[in-house]
CSV table of C-alpha atoms in Angstrom, one decimal:
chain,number,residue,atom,x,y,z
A,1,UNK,CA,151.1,89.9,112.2
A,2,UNK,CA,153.7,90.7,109.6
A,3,UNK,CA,156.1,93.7,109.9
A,4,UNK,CA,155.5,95.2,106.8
A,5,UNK,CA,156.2,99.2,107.4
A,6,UNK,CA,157.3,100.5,104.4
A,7,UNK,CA,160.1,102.4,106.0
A,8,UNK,CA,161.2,105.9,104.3
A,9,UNK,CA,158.3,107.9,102.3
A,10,UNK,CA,159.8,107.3,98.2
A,11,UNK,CA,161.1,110.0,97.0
A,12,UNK,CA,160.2,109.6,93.2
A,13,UNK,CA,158.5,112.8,91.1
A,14,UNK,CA,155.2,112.4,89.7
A,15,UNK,CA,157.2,112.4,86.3
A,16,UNK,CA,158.2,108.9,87.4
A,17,UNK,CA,155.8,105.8,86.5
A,18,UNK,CA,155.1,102.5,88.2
A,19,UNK,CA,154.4,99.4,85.9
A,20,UNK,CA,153.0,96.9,88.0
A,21,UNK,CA,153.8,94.1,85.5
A,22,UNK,CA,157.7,95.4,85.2
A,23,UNK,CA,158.5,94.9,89.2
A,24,UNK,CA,162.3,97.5,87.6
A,25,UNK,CA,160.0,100.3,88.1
A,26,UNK,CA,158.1,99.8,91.4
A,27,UNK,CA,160.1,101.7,94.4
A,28,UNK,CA,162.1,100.1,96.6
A,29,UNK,CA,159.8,100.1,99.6
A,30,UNK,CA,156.7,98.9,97.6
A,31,UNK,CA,159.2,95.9,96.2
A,32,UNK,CA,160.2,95.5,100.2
A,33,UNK,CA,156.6,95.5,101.1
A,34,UNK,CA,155.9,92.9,98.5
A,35,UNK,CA,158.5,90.4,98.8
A,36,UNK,CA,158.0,90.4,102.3
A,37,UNK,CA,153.7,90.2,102.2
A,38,UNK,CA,154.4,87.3,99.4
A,39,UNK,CA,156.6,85.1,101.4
A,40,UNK,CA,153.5,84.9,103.9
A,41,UNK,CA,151.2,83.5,101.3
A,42,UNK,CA,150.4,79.7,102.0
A,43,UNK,CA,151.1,77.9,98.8
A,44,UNK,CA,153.6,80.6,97.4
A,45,UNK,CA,156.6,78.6,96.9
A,46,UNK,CA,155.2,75.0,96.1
A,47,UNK,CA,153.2,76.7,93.0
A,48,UNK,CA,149.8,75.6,94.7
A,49,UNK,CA,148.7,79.7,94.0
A,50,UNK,CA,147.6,79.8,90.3
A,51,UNK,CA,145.7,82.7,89.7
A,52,UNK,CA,146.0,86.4,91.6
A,53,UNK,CA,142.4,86.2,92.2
A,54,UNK,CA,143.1,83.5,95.0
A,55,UNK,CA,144.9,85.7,97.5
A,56,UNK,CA,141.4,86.5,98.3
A,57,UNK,CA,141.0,83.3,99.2
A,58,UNK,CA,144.5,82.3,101.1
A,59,UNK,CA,145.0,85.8,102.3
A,60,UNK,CA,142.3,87.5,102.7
A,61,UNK,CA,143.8,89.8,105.7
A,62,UNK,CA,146.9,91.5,103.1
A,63,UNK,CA,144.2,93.5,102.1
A,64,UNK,CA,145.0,95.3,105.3
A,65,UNK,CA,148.0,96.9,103.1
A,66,UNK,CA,146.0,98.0,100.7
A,67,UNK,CA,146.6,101.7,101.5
A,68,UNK,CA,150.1,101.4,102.4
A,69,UNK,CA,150.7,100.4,99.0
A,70,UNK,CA,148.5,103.7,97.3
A,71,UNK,CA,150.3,105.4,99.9
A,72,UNK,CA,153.7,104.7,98.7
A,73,UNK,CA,152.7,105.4,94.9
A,74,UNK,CA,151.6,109.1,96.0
A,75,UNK,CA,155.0,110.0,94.5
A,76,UNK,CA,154.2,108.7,90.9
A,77,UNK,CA,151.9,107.7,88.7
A,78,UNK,CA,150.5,104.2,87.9
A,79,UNK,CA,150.7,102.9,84.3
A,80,UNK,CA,147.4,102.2,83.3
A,81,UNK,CA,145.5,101.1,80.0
A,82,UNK,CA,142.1,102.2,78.6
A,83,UNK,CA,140.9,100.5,75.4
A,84,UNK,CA,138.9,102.6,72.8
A,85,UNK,CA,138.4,103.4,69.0
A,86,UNK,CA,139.3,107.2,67.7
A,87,UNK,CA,139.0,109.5,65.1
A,88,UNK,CA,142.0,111.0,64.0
A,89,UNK,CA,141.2,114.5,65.3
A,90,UNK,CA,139.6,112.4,68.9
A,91,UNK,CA,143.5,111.1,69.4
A,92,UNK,CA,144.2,114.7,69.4
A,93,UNK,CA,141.8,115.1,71.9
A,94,UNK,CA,143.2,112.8,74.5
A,95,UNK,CA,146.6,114.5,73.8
A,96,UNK,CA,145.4,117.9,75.2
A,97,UNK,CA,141.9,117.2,77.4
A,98,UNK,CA,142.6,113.9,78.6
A,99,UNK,CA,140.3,110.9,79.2
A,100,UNK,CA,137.3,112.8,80.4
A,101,UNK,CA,135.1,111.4,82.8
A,102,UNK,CA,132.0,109.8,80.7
A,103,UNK,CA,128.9,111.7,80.9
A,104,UNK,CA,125.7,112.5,78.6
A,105,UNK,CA,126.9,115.7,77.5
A,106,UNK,CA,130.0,113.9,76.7
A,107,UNK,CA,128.7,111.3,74.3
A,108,UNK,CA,126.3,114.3,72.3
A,109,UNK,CA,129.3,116.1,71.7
A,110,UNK,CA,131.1,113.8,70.4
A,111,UNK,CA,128.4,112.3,68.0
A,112,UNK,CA,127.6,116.0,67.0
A,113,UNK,CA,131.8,116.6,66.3
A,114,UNK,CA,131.4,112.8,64.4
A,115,UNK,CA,128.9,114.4,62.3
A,116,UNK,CA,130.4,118.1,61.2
A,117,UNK,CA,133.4,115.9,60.2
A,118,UNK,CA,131.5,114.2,57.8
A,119,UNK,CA,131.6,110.5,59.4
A,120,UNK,CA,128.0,109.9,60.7
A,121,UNK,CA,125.1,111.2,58.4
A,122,UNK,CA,122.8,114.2,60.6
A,123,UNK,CA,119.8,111.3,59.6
A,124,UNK,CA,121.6,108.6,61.9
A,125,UNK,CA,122.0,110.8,65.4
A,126,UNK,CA,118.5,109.7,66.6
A,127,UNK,CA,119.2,106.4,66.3
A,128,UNK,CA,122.1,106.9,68.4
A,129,UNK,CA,120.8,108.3,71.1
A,130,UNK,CA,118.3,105.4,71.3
A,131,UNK,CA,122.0,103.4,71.3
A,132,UNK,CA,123.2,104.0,74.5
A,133,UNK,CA,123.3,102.1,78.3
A,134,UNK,CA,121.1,105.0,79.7
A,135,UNK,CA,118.3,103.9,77.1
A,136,UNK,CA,118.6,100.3,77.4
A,137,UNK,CA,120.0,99.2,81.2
A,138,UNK,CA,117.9,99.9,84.0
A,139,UNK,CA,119.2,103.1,85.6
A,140,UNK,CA,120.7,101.7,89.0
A,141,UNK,CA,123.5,99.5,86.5
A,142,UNK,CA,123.3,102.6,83.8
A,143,UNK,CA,124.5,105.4,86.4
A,144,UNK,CA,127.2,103.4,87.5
A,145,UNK,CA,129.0,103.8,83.9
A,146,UNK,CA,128.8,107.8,83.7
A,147,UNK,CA,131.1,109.9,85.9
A,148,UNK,CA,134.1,108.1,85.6
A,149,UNK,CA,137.1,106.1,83.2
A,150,UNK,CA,137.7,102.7,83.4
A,151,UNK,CA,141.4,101.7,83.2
A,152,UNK,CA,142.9,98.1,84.0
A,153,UNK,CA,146.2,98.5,85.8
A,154,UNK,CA,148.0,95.1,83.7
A,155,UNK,CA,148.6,93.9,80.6
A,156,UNK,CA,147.4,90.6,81.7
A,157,UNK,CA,143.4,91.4,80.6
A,158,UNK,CA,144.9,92.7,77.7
A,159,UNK,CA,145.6,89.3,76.5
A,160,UNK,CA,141.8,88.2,77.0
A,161,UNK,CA,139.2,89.1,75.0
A,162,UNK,CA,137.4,91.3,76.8
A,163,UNK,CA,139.0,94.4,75.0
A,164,UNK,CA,138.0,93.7,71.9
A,165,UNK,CA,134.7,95.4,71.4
A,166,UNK,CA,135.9,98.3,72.6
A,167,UNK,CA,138.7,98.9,70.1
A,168,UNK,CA,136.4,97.3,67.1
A,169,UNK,CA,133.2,99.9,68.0
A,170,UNK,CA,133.7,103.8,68.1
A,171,UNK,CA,131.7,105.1,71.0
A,172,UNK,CA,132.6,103.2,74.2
A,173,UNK,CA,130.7,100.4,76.0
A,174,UNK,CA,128.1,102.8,76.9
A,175,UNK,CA,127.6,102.9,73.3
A,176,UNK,CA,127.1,99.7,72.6
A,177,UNK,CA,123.6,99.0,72.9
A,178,UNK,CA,120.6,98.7,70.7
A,179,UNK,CA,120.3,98.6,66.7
A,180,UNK,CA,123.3,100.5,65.9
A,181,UNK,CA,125.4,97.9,67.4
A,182,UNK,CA,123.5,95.0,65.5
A,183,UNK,CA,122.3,95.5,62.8
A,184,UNK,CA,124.5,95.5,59.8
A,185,UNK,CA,123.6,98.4,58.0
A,186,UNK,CA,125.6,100.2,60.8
A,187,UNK,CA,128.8,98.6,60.2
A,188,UNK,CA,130.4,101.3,59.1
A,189,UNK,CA,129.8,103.9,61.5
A,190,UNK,CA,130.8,100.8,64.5
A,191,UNK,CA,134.1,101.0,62.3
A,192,UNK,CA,134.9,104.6,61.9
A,193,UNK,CA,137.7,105.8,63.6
A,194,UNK,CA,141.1,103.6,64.5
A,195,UNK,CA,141.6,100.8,67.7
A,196,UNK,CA,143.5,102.8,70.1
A,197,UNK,CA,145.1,101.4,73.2
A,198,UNK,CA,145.7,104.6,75.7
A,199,UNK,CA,148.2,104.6,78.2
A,200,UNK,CA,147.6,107.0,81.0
A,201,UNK,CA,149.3,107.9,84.7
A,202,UNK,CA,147.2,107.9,87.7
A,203,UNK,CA,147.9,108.9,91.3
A,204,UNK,CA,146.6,105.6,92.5
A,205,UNK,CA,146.4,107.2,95.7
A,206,UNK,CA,144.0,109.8,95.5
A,207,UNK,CA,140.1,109.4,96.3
A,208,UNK,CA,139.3,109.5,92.3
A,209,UNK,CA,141.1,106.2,92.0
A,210,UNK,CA,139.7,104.1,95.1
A,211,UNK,CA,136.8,102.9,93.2
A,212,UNK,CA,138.4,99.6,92.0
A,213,UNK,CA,137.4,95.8,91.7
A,214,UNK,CA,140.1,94.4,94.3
A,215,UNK,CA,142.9,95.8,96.2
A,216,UNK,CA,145.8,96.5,94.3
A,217,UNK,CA,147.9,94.6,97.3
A,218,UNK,CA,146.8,91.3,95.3
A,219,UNK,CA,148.1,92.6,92.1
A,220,UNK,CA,151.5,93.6,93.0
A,221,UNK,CA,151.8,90.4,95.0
A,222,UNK,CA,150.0,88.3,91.8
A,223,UNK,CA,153.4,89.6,89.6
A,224,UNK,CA,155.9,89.3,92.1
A,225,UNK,CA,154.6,85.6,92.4
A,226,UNK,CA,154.0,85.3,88.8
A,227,UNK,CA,150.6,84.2,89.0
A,228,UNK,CA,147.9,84.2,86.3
A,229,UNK,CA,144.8,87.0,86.5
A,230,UNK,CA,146.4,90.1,87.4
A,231,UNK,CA,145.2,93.5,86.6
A,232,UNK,CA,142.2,95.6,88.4
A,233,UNK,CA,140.1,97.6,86.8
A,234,UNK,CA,140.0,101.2,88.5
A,235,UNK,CA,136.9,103.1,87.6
A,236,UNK,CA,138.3,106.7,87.8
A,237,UNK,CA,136.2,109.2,89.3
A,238,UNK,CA,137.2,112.5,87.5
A,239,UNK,CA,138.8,113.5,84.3
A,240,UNK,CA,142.8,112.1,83.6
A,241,UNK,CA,144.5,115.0,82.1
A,242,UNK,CA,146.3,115.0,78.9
A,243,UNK,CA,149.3,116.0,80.9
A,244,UNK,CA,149.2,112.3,82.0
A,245,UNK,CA,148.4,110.5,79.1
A,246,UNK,CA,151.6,108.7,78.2
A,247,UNK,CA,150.7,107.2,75.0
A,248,UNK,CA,147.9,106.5,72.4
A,249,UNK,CA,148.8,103.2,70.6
A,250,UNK,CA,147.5,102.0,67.0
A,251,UNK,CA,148.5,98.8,64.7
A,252,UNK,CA,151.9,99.5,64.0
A,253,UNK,CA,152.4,100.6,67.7
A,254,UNK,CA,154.7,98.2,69.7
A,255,UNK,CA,152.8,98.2,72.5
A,256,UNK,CA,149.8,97.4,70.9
A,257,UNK,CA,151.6,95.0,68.6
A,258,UNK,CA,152.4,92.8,71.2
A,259,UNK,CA,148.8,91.7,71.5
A,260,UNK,CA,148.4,89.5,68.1
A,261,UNK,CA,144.5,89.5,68.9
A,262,UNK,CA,144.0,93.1,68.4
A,263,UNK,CA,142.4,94.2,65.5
A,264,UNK,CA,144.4,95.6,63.1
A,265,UNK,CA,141.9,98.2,61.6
């Protein structure tokens, strides 16, 4: 068994923010706990470990530490990035409400707002409703999208393609169904609005953010290692408030500069 206490509780504020790719921000116990979990990992230093998704594999039991680790970031919040596409008065949104948790009411509203702006015509709202995951999945996968915001704790799946469609198609993936998505004579209501990469906090230890696709154990250990594949996708159970939104990136953005695949409109 490795000692792997993590010593004194960190004393950072929750105005303080963990990047898990940029190991200069993580607190000195969770770097502790890290180095020393990583220098257990068969393989680690003769490069035979290529991708983070193999600790699974090689070390299955560090996901032991898996709470120690949300338990030392209760003292900050957890850089995290959700990919969308916003209208200019929807980034102002975010600013104030947040990332609200998706739900049906949610997704009305916001066509409805689309419309009295004057960017979706009144006649195209029932095909979008008819355009939606709760029309067109079968409800045991639908459900499992409402109630939550997905967030991806890297930059690493940044660099794949995977966010793409979501920063090229207003609406969300839950929009992304059916004729309005496929047919060409929607084009421009798929492009209204601008790609938005939104950087938000989360308190990656409390029960909203357990919901997630590995242990984030692998992930700090993936980076400290310098492994491929790193980045898990939390699907956030309640609203994140605009008090922890930390940035909404466009083209011209740095941060959203950095990824030459993005699109630029």
């Amino acid at each position: 068994m490795i000692d792997a206490s993590s010593g004194a509780r960190s004393s950072l504020t929750r105005t303080d923010s963990v990047d898990v790719d940029d190991t200069s921000t993580w607190p000195a116990n969770l770097a502790d706990l890290i180095a020393r979990l990583s220098r257990s990992i068969p393989g680690a230093n003769n490069k035979h470990l290529d991708n983070a998704s193999d600790l699974h594999n090689v070390a299955r039991e560090v996901a032991q530490y898996d709470d120690q680790v949300r338990e030392i970031l209760a003292g900050c919040l957890l850089r995290t990035y959700h990919a969308t596409r916003l209208l200019d008065y929807e980034v102002e949104d975010v600013r104030k409400r947040g990332l609200l948790a998706l739900t049906e009411e949610y997704l009305d509203e916001r066509v409805h707002r689309a419309v009295a702006e004057g960017f979706i015509a009144e006649a195209d709202v029932a095909v979008m409703r008819e355009s939606t995951a709760a029309v067109h999945e079968p409800p045991h996968k639908a459900r499992h999208r409402f109630g939550e915001v997905s967030v991806v704790t890297s930059r690493q799946p940044l660099a794949k393609a995977w966010p793409l469609p979501y920063l090229s198609n207003w609406g969300g993936e839950v929009r992304q169904f059916g004729p309005l998505w496929t047919e060409g004579e929607f084009e421009r209501i798929r492009r209204i609005g601008r790609p938005s990469l939104i950087v938000a906090g989360i308190d990656a230890s409390s029960p909203e953010a357990a919901g997630s696709g590995r242990e984030l154990v692998f992930d700090f250990i993936g980076v400290w290692l310098g492994l491929n594949g790193n980045g898990v996708v939390i699907h956030h159970a309640a609203d994140i408030p605009g008090e922890q939104i930390m940035d909404i990136c466009h083209p011209g953005h740095p941060e959203y500069d950095r990824h030459t695949h993005f699109p630029r409109s």
